[in-house]
Tab-separated table of N, CA and C and ligand atoms in Angstrom:
chain	number	residue	atom	x	y	z
A	1	MET	N	-90.237	163.750	6.452
A	1	MET	CA	-90.033	164.648	7.613
A	1	MET	C	-90.891	165.905	7.453
A	2	THR	N	-91.596	166.264	8.490
A	2	THR	CA	-92.381	167.514	8.495
A	2	THR	C	-91.629	168.556	9.315
A	3	PHE	N	-91.555	169.749	8.771
A	3	PHE	CA	-90.894	170.853	9.482
A	3	PHE	C	-91.904	171.960	9.774
A	4	ARG	N	-91.751	172.601	10.918
A	4	ARG	CA	-92.573	173.772	11.263
A	4	ARG	C	-91.659	174.836	11.860
A	5	VAL	N	-92.023	176.082	11.656
A	5	VAL	CA	-91.315	177.166	12.342
A	5	VAL	C	-92.269	177.871	13.281
A	6	GLY	N	-91.722	178.458	14.322
A	6	GLY	CA	-92.529	179.219	15.271
A	6	GLY	C	-91.790	180.460	15.712
A	7	PHE	N	-92.564	181.447	16.145
A	7	PHE	CA	-92.008	182.721	16.595
A	7	PHE	C	-92.502	183.025	18.007
A	8	GLY	N	-91.626	183.567	18.819
A	8	GLY	CA	-92.005	183.956	20.180
A	8	GLY	C	-91.418	185.298	20.545
A	9	SER	N	-92.139	186.029	21.368
A	9	SER	CA	-91.723	187.368	21.764
A	9	SER	C	-92.157	187.600	23.203
A	10	ASP	N	-91.340	188.283	23.978
A	10	ASP	CA	-91.718	188.552	25.374
A	10	ASP	C	-91.065	189.843	25.856
A	11	VAL	N	-91.725	190.458	26.820
A	11	VAL	CA	-91.238	191.699	27.439
A	11	VAL	C	-91.440	191.586	28.943
A	12	HIS	N	-90.475	192.031	29.716
A	12	HIS	CA	-90.666	192.178	31.160
A	12	HIS	C	-90.115	193.519	31.608
A	13	GLN	N	-90.763	194.055	32.653
A	13	GLN	CA	-90.272	195.297	33.253
A	13	GLN	C	-88.971	195.040	33.992
A	14	LEU	N	-88.096	196.020	34.014
A	14	LEU	CA	-86.874	195.952	34.825
A	14	LEU	C	-87.072	196.825	36.058
A	15	VAL	N	-86.862	196.224	37.233
A	15	VAL	CA	-87.064	196.964	38.476
A	15	VAL	C	-85.933	196.664	39.463
A	16	VAL	N	-85.703	197.598	40.364
A	16	VAL	CA	-84.734	197.394	41.435
A	16	VAL	C	-85.319	196.386	42.418
A	17	GLY	N	-84.469	195.505	42.946
A	17	GLY	CA	-84.930	194.561	43.962
A	17	GLY	C	-85.320	193.202	43.416
A	18	ARG	N	-85.086	192.971	42.127
A	18	ARG	CA	-85.334	191.650	41.543
A	18	ARG	C	-84.033	191.124	40.952
A	19	GLU	N	-83.907	189.782	40.907
A	19	GLU	CA	-82.744	189.178	40.245
A	19	GLU	C	-82.951	189.219	38.744
A	20	LEU	N	-81.841	189.330	38.012
A	20	LEU	CA	-81.923	189.319	36.552
A	20	LEU	C	-81.522	187.933	36.036
A	21	TRP	N	-82.526	187.219	35.519
A	21	TRP	CA	-82.304	185.902	34.917
A	21	TRP	C	-82.535	186.017	33.420
A	22	LEU	N	-81.537	185.631	32.657
A	22	LEU	CA	-81.651	185.693	31.194
A	22	LEU	C	-81.017	184.433	30.595
A	23	GLY	N	-81.758	183.767	29.759
A	23	GLY	CA	-81.220	182.572	29.106
A	23	GLY	C	-80.838	181.482	30.090
A	24	GLY	N	-81.513	181.455	31.222
A	24	GLY	CA	-81.294	180.389	32.206
A	24	GLY	C	-80.166	180.631	33.180
A	25	ILE	N	-79.537	181.809	33.079
A	25	ILE	CA	-78.466	182.106	34.038
A	25	ILE	C	-78.756	183.424	34.757
A	26	ARG	N	-78.182	183.545	35.966
A	26	ARG	CA	-78.370	184.781	36.736
A	26	ARG	C	-77.243	185.750	36.408
A	27	ILE	N	-77.617	186.979	36.109
A	27	ILE	CA	-76.638	187.998	35.733
A	27	ILE	C	-76.662	189.106	36.776
A	28	GLU	N	-75.487	189.467	37.259
A	28	GLU	CA	-75.374	190.551	38.237
A	28	GLU	C	-75.760	191.880	37.586
A	29	HIS	N	-76.733	192.565	38.192
A	29	HIS	CA	-77.134	193.861	37.651
A	29	HIS	C	-77.896	194.621	38.727
A	30	VAL	N	-78.016	195.920	38.550
A	30	VAL	CA	-78.709	196.756	39.535
A	30	VAL	C	-80.224	196.559	39.486
A	31	LYS	N	-80.728	196.026	38.372
A	31	LYS	CA	-82.155	195.766	38.229
A	31	LYS	C	-82.376	194.315	37.814
A	32	GLY	N	-83.599	193.846	38.037
A	32	GLY	CA	-83.977	192.522	37.568
A	32	GLY	C	-85.340	192.601	36.908
A	33	ALA	N	-85.726	191.513	36.272
A	33	ALA	CA	-86.999	191.505	35.549
A	33	ALA	C	-88.140	191.127	36.487
A	34	LEU	N	-89.236	191.876	36.365
A	34	LEU	CA	-90.422	191.669	37.195
A	34	LEU	C	-91.346	190.667	36.515
A	35	GLY	N	-91.835	189.695	37.302
A	35	GLY	CA	-92.762	188.723	36.731
A	35	GLY	C	-93.172	187.703	37.769
A	36	HIS	N	-94.134	186.861	37.377
A	36	HIS	CA	-94.666	185.844	38.287
A	36	HIS	C	-93.614	184.757	38.539
A	37	SER	N	-92.929	184.361	37.458
A	37	SER	CA	-91.854	183.371	37.567
A	37	SER	C	-90.541	184.124	37.784
A	38	ASP	N	-89.421	183.526	37.379
A	38	ASP	CA	-88.149	184.257	37.458
A	38	ASP	C	-88.049	185.325	36.360
A	39	ALA	N	-89.065	185.388	35.505
A	39	ALA	CA	-89.186	186.445	34.471
A	39	ALA	C	-88.036	186.413	33.461
A	40	ASP	N	-87.611	185.205	33.124
A	40	ASP	CA	-86.528	185.041	32.138
A	40	ASP	C	-87.116	185.234	30.735
A	41	VAL	N	-87.001	186.453	30.253
A	41	VAL	CA	-87.653	186.878	29.014
A	41	VAL	C	-87.174	186.060	27.801
A	42	LEU	N	-85.903	185.672	27.806
A	42	LEU	CA	-85.368	184.916	26.672
A	42	LEU	C	-85.941	183.497	26.653
A	43	LEU	N	-85.954	182.849	27.810
A	43	LEU	CA	-86.524	181.494	27.849
A	43	LEU	C	-88.018	181.525	27.536
A	44	HIS	N	-88.700	182.586	27.964
A	44	HIS	CA	-90.135	182.691	27.658
A	44	HIS	C	-90.367	182.852	26.153
A	45	ALA	N	-89.547	183.657	25.502
A	45	ALA	CA	-89.688	183.835	24.047
A	45	ALA	C	-89.409	182.508	23.326
A	46	ILE	N	-88.424	181.759	23.805
A	46	ILE	CA	-88.108	180.459	23.189
A	46	ILE	C	-89.257	179.468	23.422
A	47	CYS	N	-89.823	179.463	24.624
A	47	CYS	CA	-90.997	178.610	24.903
A	47	CYS	C	-92.113	178.921	23.909
A	48	ASP	N	-92.392	180.198	23.698
A	48	ASP	CA	-93.479	180.582	22.794
A	48	ASP	C	-93.156	180.238	21.339
A	49	ALA	N	-91.899	180.343	20.946
A	49	ALA	CA	-91.511	179.956	19.585
A	49	ALA	C	-91.760	178.462	19.380
A	50	LEU	N	-91.398	177.663	20.365
A	50	LEU	CA	-91.568	176.205	20.263
A	50	LEU	C	-93.050	175.829	20.288
A	51	LEU	N	-93.790	176.424	21.214
A	51	LEU	CA	-95.232	176.142	21.299
A	51	LEU	C	-95.932	176.586	20.022
A	52	GLY	N	-95.535	177.746	19.520
A	52	GLY	CA	-96.128	178.265	18.284
A	52	GLY	C	-95.859	177.346	17.108
A	53	ALA	N	-94.645	176.849	17.009
A	53	ALA	CA	-94.290	175.948	15.909
A	53	ALA	C	-95.162	174.695	15.927
A	54	ALA	N	-95.453	174.218	17.125
A	54	ALA	CA	-96.234	172.983	17.269
A	54	ALA	C	-97.737	173.245	17.300
A	55	GLY	N	-98.132	174.505	17.229
A	55	GLY	CA	-99.551	174.845	17.299
A	55	GLY	C	-100.161	174.516	18.649
A	56	LEU	N	-99.355	174.703	19.691
A	56	LEU	CA	-99.783	174.331	21.052
A	56	LEU	C	-100.028	175.554	21.936
A	57	ASP	N	-100.672	176.571	21.373
A	57	ASP	CA	-101.039	177.754	22.169
A	57	ASP	C	-99.786	178.495	22.658
A	58	ASP	N	-99.847	179.082	23.852
A	58	ASP	CA	-98.701	179.884	24.298
A	58	ASP	C	-98.369	179.630	25.765
A	59	ILE	N	-97.323	180.277	26.215
A	59	ILE	CA	-96.788	180.046	27.561
A	59	ILE	C	-97.811	180.417	28.641
A	60	GLY	N	-98.574	181.478	28.386
A	60	GLY	CA	-99.589	181.903	29.352
A	60	GLY	C	-100.696	180.878	29.508
A	61	HIS	N	-100.951	180.133	28.445
A	61	HIS	CA	-101.964	179.081	28.487
A	61	HIS	C	-101.480	177.897	29.331
A	62	HIS	N	-100.231	177.520	29.150
A	62	HIS	CA	-99.700	176.340	29.849
A	62	HIS	C	-99.245	176.643	31.274
A	63	PHE	N	-98.769	177.871	31.488
A	63	PHE	CA	-98.227	178.235	32.812
A	63	PHE	C	-98.829	179.568	33.246
A	64	PRO	N	-100.124	179.595	33.563
A	64	PRO	CA	-100.780	180.879	33.870
A	64	PRO	C	-100.192	181.571	35.108
A	65	ASP	N	-100.120	182.905	35.037
A	65	ASP	CA	-99.525	183.646	36.160
A	65	ASP	C	-100.476	183.758	37.345
A	66	THR	N	-101.642	183.101	37.221
A	66	THR	CA	-102.568	183.037	38.354
A	66	THR	C	-102.343	181.751	39.146
A	67	ASP	N	-101.469	180.874	38.636
A	67	ASP	CA	-101.234	179.569	39.248
A	67	ASP	C	-100.030	179.667	40.195
A	68	VAL	N	-100.261	179.384	41.482
A	68	VAL	CA	-99.194	179.514	42.484
A	68	VAL	C	-98.021	178.560	42.214
A	69	ARG	N	-98.285	177.492	41.433
A	69	ARG	CA	-97.202	176.547	41.102
A	69	ARG	C	-96.057	177.229	40.364
A	70	TRP	N	-96.370	178.281	39.621
A	70	TRP	CA	-95.354	178.944	38.792
A	70	TRP	C	-94.824	180.214	39.429
A	71	LYS	N	-95.251	180.496	40.691
A	71	LYS	CA	-94.759	181.699	41.359
A	71	LYS	C	-93.270	181.508	41.679
A	72	GLY	N	-92.447	182.396	41.161
A	72	GLY	CA	-91.005	182.310	41.380
A	72	GLY	C	-90.354	181.164	40.630
A	73	ALA	N	-91.093	180.555	39.700
A	73	ALA	CA	-90.599	179.372	38.998
A	73	ALA	C	-89.332	179.655	38.200
A	74	ASP	N	-88.460	178.650	38.178
A	74	ASP	CA	-87.275	178.663	37.320
A	74	ASP	C	-87.771	178.400	35.902
A	75	SER	N	-87.550	179.338	35.012
A	75	SER	CA	-88.071	179.194	33.637
A	75	SER	C	-87.437	178.031	32.882
A	76	LYS	N	-86.306	177.513	33.382
A	76	LYS	CA	-85.726	176.310	32.781
A	76	LYS	C	-86.688	175.135	32.931
A	77	VAL	N	-87.420	175.126	34.042
A	77	VAL	CA	-88.425	174.080	34.271
A	77	VAL	C	-89.564	174.226	33.258
A	78	LEU	N	-89.956	175.473	32.990
A	78	LEU	CA	-91.014	175.714	32.003
A	78	LEU	C	-90.558	175.251	30.616
A	79	LEU	N	-89.331	175.599	30.247
A	79	LEU	CA	-88.827	175.210	28.923
A	79	LEU	C	-88.729	173.685	28.815
A	80	ALA	N	-88.288	173.034	29.890
A	80	ALA	CA	-88.202	171.568	29.880
A	80	ALA	C	-89.592	170.961	29.690
A	81	GLN	N	-90.607	171.579	30.302
A	81	GLN	CA	-91.982	171.074	30.146
A	81	GLN	C	-92.497	171.289	28.728
A	82	VAL	N	-92.109	172.407	28.127
A	82	VAL	CA	-92.494	172.673	26.729
A	82	VAL	C	-91.885	171.607	25.811
A	83	VAL	N	-90.618	171.288	26.055
A	83	VAL	CA	-89.953	170.243	25.256
A	83	VAL	C	-90.709	168.919	25.406
A	84	GLU	N	-91.162	168.613	26.619
A	84	GLU	CA	-91.943	167.391	26.854
A	84	GLU	C	-93.274	167.408	26.096
A	85	LEU	N	-93.944	168.571	26.109
A	85	LEU	CA	-95.216	168.709	25.381
A	85	LEU	C	-95.023	168.430	23.898
A	86	LEU	N	-93.923	168.947	23.348
A	86	LEU	CA	-93.628	168.733	21.928
A	86	LEU	C	-93.317	167.259	21.667
A	87	LYS	N	-92.551	166.683	22.582
A	87	LYS	CA	-92.147	165.279	22.463
A	87	LYS	C	-93.375	164.362	22.408
A	88	GLU	N	-94.374	164.696	23.250
A	88	GLU	CA	-95.622	163.918	23.260
A	88	GLU	C	-96.300	163.928	21.897
A	89	LYS	N	-96.091	165.000	21.140
A	89	LYS	CA	-96.685	165.120	19.796
A	89	LYS	C	-95.723	164.651	18.706
A	90	GLY	N	-94.578	164.106	19.128
A	90	GLY	CA	-93.624	163.562	18.158
A	90	GLY	C	-92.636	164.563	17.586
A	91	TRP	N	-92.624	165.799	18.156
A	91	TRP	CA	-91.734	166.839	17.630
A	91	TRP	C	-90.390	166.843	18.335
A	92	THR	N	-89.333	167.050	17.563
A	92	THR	CA	-88.023	167.353	18.139
A	92	THR	C	-87.602	168.732	17.625
A	93	VAL	N	-86.731	169.380	18.374
A	93	VAL	CA	-86.311	170.735	18.019
A	93	VAL	C	-85.140	170.670	17.044
A	94	GLY	N	-85.204	171.488	15.998
A	94	GLY	CA	-84.121	171.557	15.012
A	94	GLY	C	-83.087	172.611	15.378
A	95	ASN	N	-83.555	173.833	15.542
A	95	ASN	CA	-82.659	174.904	16.001
A	95	ASN	C	-83.490	176.075	16.528
A	96	VAL	N	-82.795	176.939	17.243
A	96	VAL	CA	-83.423	178.140	17.807
A	96	VAL	C	-82.517	179.327	17.505
A	97	ASP	N	-83.120	180.420	17.101
A	97	ASP	CA	-82.384	181.669	16.938
A	97	ASP	C	-83.122	182.736	17.743
A	98	SER	N	-82.376	183.611	18.398
A	98	SER	CA	-83.031	184.579	19.280
A	98	SER	C	-82.245	185.885	19.366
A	99	THR	N	-82.951	186.910	19.773
A	99	THR	CA	-82.322	188.216	20.017
A	99	THR	C	-82.872	188.811	21.311
A	100	LEU	N	-81.960	189.255	22.154
A	100	LEU	CA	-82.306	189.958	23.386
A	100	LEU	C	-82.129	191.447	23.149
A	101	LEU	N	-83.075	192.244	23.623
A	101	LEU	CA	-82.943	193.693	23.534
A	101	LEU	C	-82.893	194.280	24.937
A	102	LEU	N	-81.750	194.800	25.299
A	102	LEU	CA	-81.638	195.539	26.550
A	102	LEU	C	-80.434	196.466	26.492
A	103	GLU	N	-80.553	197.525	27.270
A	103	GLU	CA	-79.525	198.577	27.199
A	103	GLU	C	-78.287	198.191	28.004
A	104	ARG	N	-78.511	197.637	29.183
A	104	ARG	CA	-77.444	197.237	30.097
A	104	ARG	C	-77.896	196.001	30.850
A	105	PRO	N	-77.036	195.180	31.387
A	105	PRO	CA	-75.585	195.180	31.196
A	105	PRO	C	-75.199	194.568	29.848
A	106	LYS	N	-73.929	194.549	29.560
A	106	LYS	CA	-73.428	193.905	28.334
A	106	LYS	C	-73.701	192.397	28.426
A	107	ILE	N	-74.312	191.867	27.406
A	107	ILE	CA	-74.745	190.467	27.415
A	107	ILE	C	-73.726	189.527	26.779
A	108	LYS	N	-72.950	190.058	25.856
A	108	LYS	CA	-72.022	189.220	25.087
A	108	LYS	C	-71.198	188.233	25.938
A	109	PRO	N	-70.628	188.681	27.082
A	109	PRO	CA	-69.812	187.731	27.859
A	109	PRO	C	-70.614	186.550	28.424
A	110	HIS	N	-71.926	186.723	28.527
A	110	HIS	CA	-72.772	185.687	29.133
A	110	HIS	C	-73.371	184.729	28.106
A	111	ILE	N	-73.253	185.068	26.836
A	111	ILE	CA	-73.922	184.277	25.797
A	111	ILE	C	-73.449	182.812	25.745
A	112	PRO	N	-72.146	182.525	25.851
A	112	PRO	CA	-71.744	181.107	25.822
A	112	PRO	C	-72.418	180.270	26.915
A	113	ALA	N	-72.530	180.817	28.121
A	113	ALA	CA	-73.168	180.082	29.222
A	113	ALA	C	-74.657	179.878	28.948
A	114	MET	N	-75.315	180.905	28.398
A	114	MET	CA	-76.749	180.784	28.068
A	114	MET	C	-76.965	179.712	27.007
A	115	ARG	N	-76.128	179.729	25.988
A	115	ARG	CA	-76.279	178.764	24.885
A	115	ARG	C	-76.121	177.339	25.407
A	116	LYS	N	-75.177	177.173	26.324
A	116	LYS	CA	-74.916	175.847	26.890
A	116	LYS	C	-76.140	175.336	27.656
A	117	VAL	N	-76.720	176.206	28.471
A	117	VAL	CA	-77.896	175.833	29.270
A	117	VAL	C	-79.073	175.468	28.351
A	118	ILE	N	-79.319	176.326	27.357
A	118	ILE	CA	-80.476	176.121	26.474
A	118	ILE	C	-80.269	174.894	25.593
A	119	ALA	N	-79.054	174.717	25.087
A	119	ALA	CA	-78.762	173.544	24.249
A	119	ALA	C	-79.011	172.254	25.039
A	120	ALA	N	-78.623	172.247	26.306
A	120	ALA	CA	-78.840	171.052	27.140
A	120	ALA	C	-80.336	170.790	27.312
A	121	LEU	N	-81.109	171.854	27.553
A	121	LEU	CA	-82.559	171.687	27.751
A	121	LEU	C	-83.252	171.199	26.476
A	122	LEU	N	-82.741	171.626	25.327
A	122	LEU	CA	-83.385	171.284	24.049
A	122	LEU	C	-82.742	170.076	23.381
A	123	ALA	N	-81.724	169.488	24.040
A	123	ALA	CA	-80.983	168.342	23.499
A	123	ALA	C	-80.419	168.683	22.107
A	124	LEU	N	-79.786	169.849	22.015
A	124	LEU	CA	-79.211	170.324	20.761
A	124	LEU	C	-77.712	170.577	20.924
A	125	ASP	N	-77.008	170.603	19.787
A	125	ASP	CA	-75.631	171.081	19.811
A	125	ASP	C	-75.665	172.589	20.075
A	126	ILE	N	-74.600	173.096	20.639
A	126	ILE	CA	-74.549	174.526	20.961
A	126	ILE	C	-74.726	175.393	19.709
A	127	ASP	N	-74.205	174.930	18.578
A	127	ASP	CA	-74.323	175.756	17.365
A	127	ASP	C	-75.745	175.780	16.791
A	128	ALA	N	-76.646	174.997	17.362
A	128	ALA	CA	-78.059	175.044	16.955
A	128	ALA	C	-78.867	175.993	17.844
A	129	VAL	N	-78.180	176.647	18.785
A	129	VAL	CA	-78.828	177.622	19.678
A	129	VAL	C	-78.112	178.956	19.514
A	130	SER	N	-78.749	179.875	18.834
A	130	SER	CA	-78.142	181.175	18.591
A	130	SER	C	-78.788	182.233	19.481
A	131	ILE	N	-77.953	183.051	20.086
A	131	ILE	CA	-78.437	184.170	20.904
A	131	ILE	C	-77.672	185.423	20.482
A	132	LYS	N	-78.402	186.428	20.062
A	132	LYS	CA	-77.782	187.719	19.800
A	132	LYS	C	-78.316	188.720	20.827
A	133	ALA	N	-77.584	189.789	21.035
A	133	ALA	CA	-78.061	190.829	21.951
A	133	ALA	C	-77.790	192.177	21.315
A	134	THR	N	-78.743	193.062	21.490
A	134	THR	CA	-78.571	194.416	20.976
A	134	THR	C	-79.190	195.404	21.951
A	135	THR	N	-78.719	196.637	21.894
A	135	THR	CA	-79.357	197.693	22.676
A	135	THR	C	-80.442	198.312	21.800
A	136	SER	N	-81.138	199.267	22.364
A	136	SER	CA	-82.161	199.979	21.613
A	136	SER	C	-81.692	201.407	21.321
A	137	GLU	N	-80.362	201.606	21.408
A	137	GLU	CA	-79.780	202.931	21.097
A	137	GLU	C	-80.438	204.028	21.926
A	138	THR	N	-80.711	203.731	23.184
A	138	THR	CA	-81.336	204.624	24.183
A	138	THR	C	-82.805	204.969	23.877
A	139	LEU	N	-83.365	204.369	22.832
A	139	LEU	CA	-84.746	204.707	22.454
A	139	LEU	C	-85.770	203.791	23.140
A	140	GLY	N	-86.914	204.382	23.479
A	140	GLY	CA	-88.043	203.597	23.965
A	140	GLY	C	-87.830	202.992	25.342
A	141	TYR	N	-88.716	202.032	25.711
A	141	TYR	CA	-88.641	201.465	27.068
A	141	TYR	C	-87.368	200.676	27.300
A	142	VAL	N	-86.848	200.047	26.243
A	142	VAL	CA	-85.577	199.326	26.391
A	142	VAL	C	-84.455	200.334	26.617
A	143	GLY	N	-84.463	201.382	25.825
A	143	GLY	CA	-83.426	202.411	25.916
A	143	GLY	C	-83.426	203.136	27.248
A	144	ARG	N	-84.618	203.294	27.834
A	144	ARG	CA	-84.729	203.955	29.146
A	144	ARG	C	-84.479	202.986	30.290
A	145	GLU	N	-84.156	201.726	29.946
A	145	GLU	CA	-83.879	200.656	30.922
A	145	GLU	C	-85.082	200.379	31.812
A	146	GLU	N	-86.269	200.539	31.227
A	146	GLU	CA	-87.508	200.222	31.947
A	146	GLU	C	-87.928	198.785	31.704
A	147	GLY	N	-87.350	198.188	30.659
A	147	GLY	CA	-87.763	196.829	30.321
A	147	GLY	C	-86.746	196.112	29.476
A	148	VAL	N	-86.988	194.809	29.364
A	148	VAL	CA	-86.146	193.938	28.554
A	148	VAL	C	-87.070	193.150	27.636
A	149	CYS	N	-86.598	192.907	26.419
A	149	CYS	CA	-87.426	192.273	25.396
A	149	CYS	C	-86.631	191.142	24.749
A	150	ALA	N	-87.318	190.111	24.310
A	150	ALA	CA	-86.649	189.028	23.575
A	150	ALA	C	-87.546	188.527	22.458
A	151	HIS	N	-86.928	188.164	21.358
A	151	HIS	CA	-87.607	187.529	20.231
A	151	HIS	C	-86.893	186.218	19.932
A	152	ALA	N	-87.655	185.228	19.498
A	152	ALA	CA	-87.038	183.942	19.156
A	152	ALA	C	-87.806	183.275	18.025
A	153	VAL	N	-87.074	182.545	17.193
A	153	VAL	CA	-87.701	181.653	16.227
A	153	VAL	C	-87.142	180.253	16.469
A	154	ALA	N	-87.982	179.269	16.169
A	154	ALA	CA	-87.559	177.877	16.362
A	154	ALA	C	-88.049	177.038	15.200
A	155	LEU	N	-87.255	176.074	14.834
A	155	LEU	CA	-87.673	175.075	13.857
A	155	LEU	C	-87.836	173.748	14.578
A	156	ILE	N	-88.946	173.085	14.297
A	156	ILE	CA	-89.165	171.755	14.883
A	156	ILE	C	-89.409	170.762	13.741
A	157	GLN	N	-89.183	169.482	14.040
A	157	GLN	CA	-89.320	168.465	13.010
A	157	GLN	C	-89.958	167.205	13.571
A	158	ARG	N	-90.647	166.491	12.652
A	158	ARG	CA	-91.328	165.257	13.042
A	158	ARG	C	-91.212	164.281	11.876
A	159	ALA	N	-90.859	163.056	12.189
A	159	ALA	CA	-90.674	162.045	11.121
A	159	ALA	C	-92.021	161.644	10.527
B	1	MG	MG1	-92.611	186.329	30.208
């Protein structure tokens, strides 16, 4: 068995007038993330962790923001396509660990639903999908609620 690890990181601006999608679910909030797709920063970080582990470039390479196909795209579709790309190379996902950084709203109540969605997309048990959330203690762009950030690591395996 061959194992690889990958790391992914993403940032999106938070603005009034956009929906907030995080970890594949919509969260009620006064601001949403700005982006070409639904701007789901957590799913984007996980996509990049998986692509990175497989040495398959990054999310911007596979789903360019100049391509109208991805305008307003559901990032769950992007993650499902990433899983397919890995599958074509013989990779399956072992586990994912991630951290969301945002000041508001409180993410903890939404984490079980996010884990369920992501586990289904990655064909994993829920305990193989970890999501943590932290604030930035009012510091920086996260602390000023100007943006949201996510980091993720993933392990993939191939027989
Ligand atoms: Mg992104």
